[in-house]
Amino acid sequence: MSTLDYFIQQLINALSIGSLYALMAIGLSMVFGILRLINFAHGDLIMVGSYAMLLLLAGGMPFLLAAAAGIAASTIAGLLIERFAYRSLRGAPDVTMLLTSFAVTIFLENLAIILFKATSRAFPAPALLNAVFSFGNLQIASLNIVSIAATAVLLVLLTLFVTKTEIGISMRAASQDLVAARLMGIHVNRVIAAAFAIGSFLAGVVGILWSIKVGKIDPLMGFGPVLKAFVASVIGGLGSIPSAVIGGYILGSLEILLQGLLPAHLVPFRDAFVFLILISLLLFKPNGLLGKTEKEKI
């Protein structure tokens, strides 16, 4: 394989995994931008959608319908979490909201363990999504193509939503100043619910793609993706959709780069090097690459 072919191969891999990180990071950043809440329970929406889809597939439902239902399950779960776990705590200290997100995470994970046991389950996928296409010396997995294409379409639709629709513009206003947005007559509950719904929908999409990529699901499967999404959000700058997207792709590229550059005996410690680079970045850019410094409110 030539150097150019190798570069293209790794670029596609980076774009594929970066796309999943970007979609997850968007959900975290949208909620943080409005509520200043880092919602670690966001990762468990991946698990909810994946298990819902697996149950429907086991019942004989066609793959596309089961996928749509799984995404819907993630979306509904996100809305329920916002309504019953976070809404009554709105205005509480940040640490209270953060601890609540951990409580919701532990509750969902233990509920899944009770219902489905702690063991992993194989996640079936159509042969087309497991196929590998050859283009000369390049070997490109169809799942990588689907991940990149699906993310591109979702990002375009999301951009149109937040710039052209009333609720999208209201979300942008709320992210600037929630109190002022309420005083201007914006229905804050609806805006926040919309942010959770969109983020949960994207988590459902990631859940399906991630489950196919890994080939299995388990009750704790959401921890890894949400942690990577948080890292991506911090890299780009918390609270901004463009920052989340950029951070996701930077993280994906960094992982693929380290995968190729690290000696074989250090590859299992790749994530440690990623966090070391993150710490180094934050020493020079505490608010992320695109983050802005906010004045402390007294």
PDB file of C-alpha atoms in Angstrom, residues 21-45 86 98 101 195-196 198-200 202-203 222-234 237-241 244:
ATOM      1  CA  TYR A  21     -17.862  11.411  18.793  1.00  0.00           C
ATOM      2  CA  ALA A  22     -19.164  14.604  17.176  1.00  0.00           C
ATOM      3  CA  LEU A  23     -22.795  13.481  17.306  1.00  0.00           C
ATOM      4  CA  MET A  24     -22.467  12.548  20.969  1.00  0.00           C
ATOM      5  CA  ALA A  25     -20.628  15.763  21.807  1.00  0.00           C
ATOM      6  CA  ILE A  26     -23.391  17.832  20.201  1.00  0.00           C
ATOM      7  CA  GLY A  27     -25.923  16.406  22.645  1.00  0.00           C
ATOM      8  CA  LEU A  28     -23.699  17.225  25.619  1.00  0.00           C
ATOM      9  CA  SER A  29     -22.904  20.716  24.344  1.00  0.00           C
ATOM     10  CA  MET A  30     -26.516  21.656  23.568  1.00  0.00           C
ATOM     11  CA  VAL A  31     -27.634  20.856  27.110  1.00  0.00           C
ATOM     12  CA  PHE A  32     -24.565  22.457  28.673  1.00  0.00           C
ATOM     13  CA  GLY A  33     -25.020  25.577  26.569  1.00  0.00           C
ATOM     14  CA  ILE A  34     -28.486  26.162  28.028  1.00  0.00           C
ATOM     15  CA  LEU A  35     -28.421  24.641  31.523  1.00  0.00           C
ATOM     16  CA  ARG A  36     -24.674  24.585  32.253  1.00  0.00           C
ATOM     17  CA  LEU A  37     -25.195  20.884  32.982  1.00  0.00           C
ATOM     18  CA  ILE A  38     -22.772  18.144  31.964  1.00  0.00           C
ATOM     19  CA  ASN A  39     -25.287  15.359  31.457  1.00  0.00           C
ATOM     20  CA  PHE A  40     -23.294  12.148  31.903  1.00  0.00           C
ATOM     21  CA  ALA A  41     -26.567  10.185  31.722  1.00  0.00           C
ATOM     22  CA  HIS A  42     -26.486  11.072  28.014  1.00  0.00           C
ATOM     23  CA  GLY A  43     -24.306   8.026  27.390  1.00  0.00           C
ATOM     24  CA  ASP A  44     -26.931   5.633  28.692  1.00  0.00           C
ATOM     25  CA  LEU A  45     -29.336   6.747  25.968  1.00  0.00           C
ATOM     26  CA  TYR A  86     -33.698  17.708  35.895  1.00  0.00           C
ATOM     27  CA  LEU A  98     -24.065  16.983  38.147  1.00  0.00           C
ATOM     28  CA  SER A 101     -26.806  13.068  36.248  1.00  0.00           C
ATOM     29  CA  ALA A 195     -32.418  20.378  23.235  1.00  0.00           C
ATOM     30  CA  PHE A 196     -32.770  17.101  25.129  1.00  0.00           C
ATOM     31  CA  ILE A 198     -32.323  16.450  19.641  1.00  0.00           C
ATOM     32  CA  GLY A 199     -29.372  15.284  21.709  1.00  0.00           C
ATOM     33  CA  SER A 200     -31.165  12.056  22.612  1.00  0.00           C
ATOM     34  CA  LEU A 202     -28.437  11.811  17.976  1.00  0.00           C
ATOM     35  CA  ALA A 203     -27.439   9.474  20.823  1.00  0.00           C
ATOM     36  CA  GLY A 222     -22.596   4.088  27.184  1.00  0.00           C
ATOM     37  CA  PHE A 223     -19.722   5.015  29.498  1.00  0.00           C
ATOM     38  CA  GLY A 224     -16.960   4.928  26.885  1.00  0.00           C
ATOM     39  CA  PRO A 225     -18.773   6.986  24.222  1.00  0.00           C
ATOM     40  CA  VAL A 226     -20.000   9.666  26.657  1.00  0.00           C
ATOM     41  CA  LEU A 227     -16.529  10.014  28.143  1.00  0.00           C
ATOM     42  CA  LYS A 228     -15.049  10.466  24.660  1.00  0.00           C
ATOM     43  CA  ALA A 229     -17.838  12.916  23.812  1.00  0.00           C
ATOM     44  CA  PHE A 230     -17.022  14.909  26.926  1.00  0.00           C
ATOM     45  CA  VAL A 231     -13.357  15.005  25.928  1.00  0.00           C
ATOM     46  CA  ALA A 232     -14.340  16.130  22.419  1.00  0.00           C
ATOM     47  CA  SER A 233     -16.548  18.867  23.871  1.00  0.00           C
ATOM     48  CA  VAL A 234     -13.749  20.101  26.107  1.00  0.00           C
ATOM     49  CA  GLY A 237     -15.059  24.315  23.867  1.00  0.00           C
ATOM     50  CA  LEU A 238     -18.148  23.348  25.892  1.00  0.00           C
ATOM     51  CA  GLY A 239     -21.505  24.826  24.986  1.00  0.00           C
ATOM     52  CA  SER A 240     -21.121  25.293  21.226  1.00  0.00           C
ATOM     53  CA  ILE A 241     -22.324  22.972  18.473  1.00  0.00           C
ATOM     54  CA  ALA A 244     -18.417  19.971  19.610  1.00  0.00           C
TER      55      ALA A 244
END
